[in-house]
């Protein structure tokens, strides 16, 4: 039976199987990533407050540096999945190798920048004289692992494009276990202190990159794809990544503006804001798993010249996004009595947090659709539109957020502005989705 003659009831079930098969392992891998920082924090925290503060500053800088290049995963997924849909696995893996080579080049550039500027970066981040030496030590050592981190991003994109999200899950879980073990052994067993934690993370990241390379190289040899760097291919990957870089930087600017405004509202507000942002990010991992499935599935359909299949998959994933958002929102409201005490016992922080937490919960269905459509358009390679849409969102959010303290509003009003930001994204993404202009079929866009 062909897809064209497939019974109407069977098509949603087929899409459900595809979405679940890709989204569930992707969610596990996404959740495993922040566990690296949690493990480091738990181990370093016992060394002392200055060491833990130094780790916090260095980790924030490293996370920002790596997240800027997340396009290595997104753009690679879209390009590889199109080739898979077209039935050209050799070209798909070749495309993936170009992304990995680009990751190595960018990683080398970041190292060249971070090593000499580490003291300045740490000072600019507000580190005290007591904390700065620990932050610089951790930052300089961990920076050596940035090429491996970026390779992991690119290789993850390759495997997602090949419709494989299980391997990234296995590598992420193994990487977390190795990282935790090495940290404990080097920090306490070898007596290296915070430097031992940094070296443990670098070794774990390099091991993860090595595991990915083994998988990709095997695939390249199996299908006769070249492993050598190709200047034209690397340049094409970089050009495809520029719009997604603009999108990511715009989103980071939105989050930074929100944090800066919260800090101006008062100590209780910034403390409550950090809790909300942590919860918002955790829920985003669940919704982003569906978006990752969308990137891989949509790219494959378009590569196979099946625009009707792409539209049907998009509709089904939007339904998944709405349902997931409703479930997560209700769960967040129901779990408030259990969640809040985990983060704070300060009555003022709790009083500030609770009404804003309701806003976060109510906005989850909107977030679910936004994440899904974001993934769909990424899978279609529609990065230029995503860049302009996010710049427009930033232009709406920035003045709205700045007006919060001017109007005498508190944290709840700030998170209403965050919800406005997601609604603007929803409108821009819905307009593009309904226009059908993203439905560009073929092995390349």
XYZ file of C-alpha atoms in Angstrom:
445
model
C 0.000 0.000 0.000
C 1.434 3.371 -0.966
C 1.280 6.519 1.147
C -1.099 8.034 -1.405
C -3.678 5.219 -0.934
C -3.068 4.791 2.775
C -6.294 4.864 4.840
C -6.910 8.205 6.512
C -6.760 6.724 10.019
C -3.469 4.958 9.310
C -1.567 8.136 8.379
C -1.762 9.786 11.828
C -0.741 6.497 13.449
C 2.262 6.266 11.133
C 3.252 9.836 11.981
C 2.785 9.090 15.694
C 5.159 6.141 15.462
C 7.739 8.253 13.635
C 7.465 11.117 16.101
C 7.720 8.874 19.171
C 10.604 6.854 17.740
C 12.641 10.035 17.255
C 11.352 12.278 20.058
C 11.672 9.949 23.064
C 15.402 9.203 22.646
C 15.997 12.865 21.721
C 14.377 13.942 24.997
C 16.647 11.591 26.944
C 19.732 12.994 25.237
C 18.598 16.591 25.822
C 18.049 15.957 29.541
C 21.423 14.216 29.859
C 23.303 17.308 28.648
C 22.593 19.616 31.636
C 23.486 16.759 33.970
C 27.143 17.438 33.090
C 26.983 20.803 34.838
C 24.973 19.379 37.731
C 27.560 16.638 38.315
C 30.403 19.152 38.197
C 28.545 21.445 40.615
C 27.834 18.646 43.083
C 31.485 17.555 43.171
C 33.119 20.989 43.100
C 30.650 22.354 45.638
C 32.345 20.359 48.377
C 35.659 22.101 47.679
C 34.290 25.447 48.877
C 32.132 28.407 47.923
C 34.807 30.256 45.858
C 35.425 27.137 43.766
C 31.713 26.593 43.184
C 31.232 30.263 42.252
C 34.185 30.028 39.861
C 32.653 26.950 38.246
C 29.328 28.776 37.886
C 30.894 31.711 36.052
C 33.062 29.555 33.783
C 30.182 27.179 33.024
C 27.922 30.103 32.079
C 30.561 31.412 29.650
C 31.141 27.960 28.148
C 27.416 27.256 27.809
C 26.916 30.566 26.024
C 29.843 29.907 23.683
C 28.618 26.439 22.750
C 24.915 27.355 22.477
C 25.762 30.051 19.926
C 26.910 27.269 17.593
C 23.872 25.016 18.052
C 23.190 25.658 14.359
C 25.809 22.963 13.728
C 23.214 20.427 14.856
C 20.138 22.098 13.371
C 21.490 22.939 9.910
C 23.195 19.549 9.600
C 19.997 17.689 10.526
C 18.027 19.513 7.833
C 20.643 19.022 5.103
C 21.323 15.358 5.881
C 17.643 14.393 6.208
C 16.904 15.887 2.769
C 19.603 13.701 1.230
C 18.197 10.692 3.081
C 14.739 11.427 1.699
C 16.228 11.620 -1.786
C 17.779 8.175 -1.247
C 21.379 9.419 -1.499
C 23.018 8.193 1.714
C 26.521 8.799 0.347
C 25.784 12.498 -0.183
C 23.995 12.646 3.197
C 27.065 11.441 5.076
C 29.330 13.660 2.959
C 27.144 16.605 3.979
C 27.500 15.556 7.595
C 31.291 15.387 7.341
C 31.333 18.975 6.071
C 29.463 19.980 9.237
C 31.957 18.122 11.429
C 34.914 19.811 9.726
C 33.235 23.182 10.215
C 32.797 22.343 13.917
C 36.522 21.646 14.230
C 37.445 24.940 12.595
C 35.050 26.924 14.779
C 36.266 25.098 17.882
C 39.879 25.997 17.103
C 38.868 29.650 16.660
C 37.061 29.675 20.012
C 40.115 28.203 21.781
C 42.346 30.866 20.202
C 39.997 33.520 21.564
C 39.249 32.125 25.035
C 42.726 31.135 26.231
C 44.282 34.623 26.176
C 41.081 36.475 27.127
C 39.910 34.197 29.964
C 40.895 36.619 32.794
C 39.131 39.502 31.059
C 36.001 37.433 30.386
C 35.808 36.297 34.005
C 36.276 39.848 35.307
C 33.647 41.185 32.892
C 31.268 38.589 34.308
C 31.664 40.149 37.749
C 33.904 37.587 39.473
C 35.483 38.725 42.745
C 39.230 38.530 43.380
C 38.667 35.352 45.412
C 36.574 33.613 42.778
C 38.385 34.773 39.604
C 41.421 32.423 39.787
C 39.185 29.351 40.008
C 36.965 30.575 37.170
C 39.981 31.275 34.937
C 41.485 27.848 35.658
C 38.263 26.016 34.848
C 37.545 28.142 31.771
C 40.989 27.725 30.214
C 41.105 23.969 30.690
C 37.494 23.375 29.633
C 37.989 25.528 26.532
C 40.286 22.792 25.217
C 37.204 20.586 24.952
C 35.170 23.058 22.892
C 36.141 21.520 19.513
C 34.913 18.176 20.846
C 31.695 19.796 22.104
C 31.041 21.353 18.699
C 31.865 18.084 16.957
C 29.279 16.401 19.175
C 26.711 18.986 18.041
C 27.490 18.435 14.361
C 27.636 14.640 14.638
C 24.362 14.627 16.564
C 22.864 16.542 13.639
C 24.211 13.932 11.224
C 22.604 11.060 13.120
C 19.314 12.908 13.590
C 19.274 13.543 9.849
C 19.823 9.810 9.353
C 16.694 9.301 11.526
C 18.779 7.967 14.437
C 18.205 9.586 17.840
C 19.031 6.468 19.857
C 22.787 6.647 19.329
C 22.980 10.250 20.649
C 21.039 9.091 23.723
C 23.472 6.241 24.389
C 26.489 8.499 23.885
C 25.033 11.220 26.141
C 24.280 8.785 28.979
C 27.725 7.153 28.705
C 29.353 10.591 28.551
C 27.556 11.663 31.723
C 28.702 8.526 33.558
C 32.333 8.973 32.440
C 32.239 12.668 33.318
C 30.924 12.025 36.844
C 33.450 9.246 37.490
C 36.438 11.205 36.189
C 35.424 14.320 38.105
C 35.285 12.458 41.397
C 38.565 10.671 40.704
C 40.515 13.724 39.552
C 39.097 16.260 42.024
C 39.465 14.145 45.152
C 41.440 11.023 44.228
C 44.187 12.897 42.370
C 43.779 16.046 44.468
C 43.570 18.341 41.415
C 40.689 20.420 42.772
C 38.664 22.451 40.288
C 41.252 21.752 37.563
C 40.449 18.052 37.940
C 36.780 18.764 37.299
C 37.663 20.672 34.125
C 39.967 17.920 32.861
C 37.326 15.289 33.586
C 34.801 17.183 31.476
C 37.299 17.676 28.626
C 38.154 13.954 28.563
C 34.465 12.984 28.628
C 33.647 15.384 25.782
C 36.548 14.085 23.697
C 35.409 10.503 24.323
C 31.894 11.406 23.166
C 33.276 13.067 20.027
C 35.400 9.966 19.389
C 32.370 7.680 19.724
C 30.426 9.788 17.224
C 33.358 9.799 14.809
C 33.519 5.999 14.903
C 29.829 5.786 13.960
C 30.062 8.411 11.211
C 33.311 7.024 9.749
C 31.814 3.537 9.585
C 28.822 4.933 7.740
C 31.089 6.851 5.355
C 33.120 3.757 4.507
C 29.986 1.660 4.080
C 28.558 4.085 1.520
C 31.818 5.210 -0.078
C 31.645 8.815 1.197
C 34.846 10.849 1.401
C 36.146 11.865 4.823
C 38.416 14.631 3.541
C 37.565 18.287 4.146
C 35.848 19.944 1.201
C 36.178 23.738 1.136
C 33.013 24.272 -0.898
C 30.985 21.962 1.345
C 32.291 23.560 4.542
C 31.543 27.012 3.155
C 27.996 25.906 2.243
C 27.463 24.589 5.792
C 28.656 27.889 7.233
C 26.363 29.884 4.936
C 23.382 27.697 5.892
C 24.223 28.227 9.555
C 24.410 32.035 9.490
C 20.617 32.630 9.626
C 20.283 30.123 12.462
C 23.147 31.871 14.258
C 21.216 35.149 14.003
C 18.128 33.383 15.349
C 20.053 31.918 18.292
C 21.760 35.204 19.168
C 18.392 36.984 19.096
C 16.919 34.397 21.455
C 19.927 34.688 23.796
C 19.462 38.472 23.778
C 15.820 38.030 24.807
C 16.794 35.819 27.752
C 19.558 38.217 28.819
C 17.201 41.212 28.684
C 14.666 39.329 30.808
C 17.326 38.507 33.405
C 18.622 42.092 33.457
C 15.095 43.444 33.997
C 14.444 40.901 36.772
C 17.652 41.994 38.507
C 16.390 45.594 38.558
C 13.149 44.497 40.206
C 14.895 43.339 43.396
C 16.710 40.434 45.019
C 13.567 38.347 45.558
C 12.510 38.915 41.953
C 15.827 37.864 40.426
C 15.942 34.792 42.672
C 12.396 33.817 41.663
C 13.193 34.591 38.012
C 16.136 32.177 38.018
C 13.871 29.448 39.376
C 11.253 30.169 36.726
C 13.862 30.230 33.974
C 15.196 26.854 35.124
C 11.691 25.339 35.066
C 10.891 26.991 31.720
C 14.094 25.537 30.246
C 13.367 22.064 31.644
C 9.902 22.062 30.066
C 11.482 23.310 26.844
C 13.571 20.135 26.647
C 10.403 18.026 26.472
C 8.875 20.245 23.786
C 12.160 20.537 21.895
C 12.278 16.745 21.546
C 9.219 16.944 19.277
C 10.885 19.786 17.371
C 13.960 17.619 16.789
C 11.730 14.868 15.431
C 10.194 17.526 13.192
C 13.570 18.575 11.808
C 14.420 15.008 10.802
C 10.987 13.989 9.487
C 10.226 17.142 7.494
C 13.650 17.179 5.847
C 13.205 13.556 4.795
C 9.752 14.136 3.293
C 10.896 17.193 1.347
C 13.989 15.375 0.132
C 11.676 12.667 -1.206
C 9.569 15.332 -3.023
C 6.592 14.453 -0.794
C 5.217 17.879 0.115
C 1.807 16.422 1.061
C 3.514 14.070 3.506
C 5.445 17.010 4.963
C 2.251 19.019 5.475
C 0.478 16.053 7.081
C 3.439 15.423 9.406
C 3.512 19.116 10.324
C -0.190 19.088 11.233
C 0.241 15.997 13.390
C 3.281 17.412 15.201
C 1.410 20.641 15.952
C -1.285 18.500 17.588
C 1.433 16.779 19.596
C 2.856 20.152 20.583
C -0.503 21.437 21.837
C -1.257 18.243 23.770
C 2.227 18.130 25.308
C 1.967 21.793 26.303
C -1.400 21.254 27.994
C -0.101 18.232 29.921
C 3.083 20.015 31.014
C 1.167 23.144 32.035
C -1.318 21.189 34.142
C 1.488 19.136 35.692
C 3.375 22.309 36.621
C 0.337 23.806 38.369
C -0.447 20.549 40.184
C 3.170 20.103 41.299
C 3.636 23.645 42.652
C 3.492 22.551 46.333
C 6.261 20.027 45.662
C 8.420 22.044 43.263
C 8.707 25.385 45.060
C 10.204 24.018 48.330
C 12.936 22.306 46.310
C 14.253 25.704 45.236
C 13.566 28.094 48.106
C 12.089 28.480 51.595
C 12.247 32.291 51.572
C 8.637 33.525 52.027
C 9.232 36.648 49.918
C 10.685 34.636 47.021
C 7.810 32.154 47.249
C 5.260 34.998 47.253
C 6.929 36.516 44.157
C 7.287 33.170 42.417
C 3.806 31.632 42.651
C 1.728 33.984 40.434
C 4.452 34.111 37.791
C 4.602 30.305 37.870
C 0.940 30.206 36.823
C 1.790 32.409 33.820
C 4.549 29.979 32.821
C 2.145 27.036 33.131
C -0.632 28.687 31.102
C 1.798 29.540 28.295
C 2.959 25.952 27.721
C 0.466 25.072 24.948
C 1.666 28.156 23.047
C 5.255 27.071 23.635
C 4.429 23.597 22.363
C 3.253 24.900 18.988
C 6.153 27.369 18.725
C 8.777 24.695 19.328
C 7.190 22.333 16.824
C 6.869 24.910 14.040
C 10.405 26.109 14.748
C 11.614 22.532 14.209
C 9.481 22.092 11.092
C 10.906 25.215 9.438
C 14.430 24.236 10.452
C 13.900 20.819 8.896
C 12.728 22.580 5.734
C 15.918 24.667 5.721
C 13.923 27.882 6.109
C 16.585 29.505 8.266
C 16.418 32.957 6.690
C 12.763 33.373 7.638
C 13.471 32.105 11.169
C 16.210 34.715 11.545
C 13.978 37.607 10.476
C 11.090 36.316 12.592
C 13.270 36.163 15.709
C 14.659 39.642 15.084
C 11.069 40.911 14.842
C 10.264 39.103 18.092
C 13.251 40.729 19.795
C 12.082 44.142 18.548
C 8.668 43.594 20.192
C 9.940 42.006 23.405
C 12.742 44.433 24.280
C 10.572 47.550 24.793
C 7.847 45.503 26.488
C 10.349 44.107 28.985
C 12.013 47.477 29.614
C 8.594 48.980 30.385
C 7.944 46.467 33.188
C 9.852 48.370 35.933
C 8.793 51.735 34.455
C 5.142 50.754 34.852
C 5.808 49.518 38.384
C 5.165 45.938 37.373
C 6.758 42.957 39.055
C 7.999 39.546 38.024
C 4.546 38.359 36.950
C 4.318 41.194 34.431
C 7.820 40.358 33.177
C 6.740 36.787 32.510
C 3.635 38.112 30.791
C 6.110 39.889 28.490
C 7.882 36.539 28.007
C 4.528 35.028 27.043
C 3.990 37.931 24.632
C 7.352 37.043 23.105
C 6.178 33.453 22.529
C 2.866 34.684 21.074
C 4.747 36.853 18.571
C 6.802 33.818 17.622
C 3.586 31.810 17.285
C 2.067 34.364 14.906
C 5.173 34.633 12.705
C 5.632 30.856 12.530
C 1.944 30.177 11.877
C 1.906 32.710 9.036
C 4.876 30.990 7.420
C 3.457 27.521 7.971
C 0.126 28.384 6.377
C 1.746 30.181 3.433
C 3.343 26.941 2.256
C 6.466 28.802 1.120
C 8.619 26.536 3.267
C 7.580 23.517 1.205
C 10.628 23.489 -1.085
C 11.159 19.910 -2.253
C 14.379 18.275 -3.439
C 17.680 16.916 -2.132
C 18.882 20.489 -1.564
C 16.940 23.648 -0.839
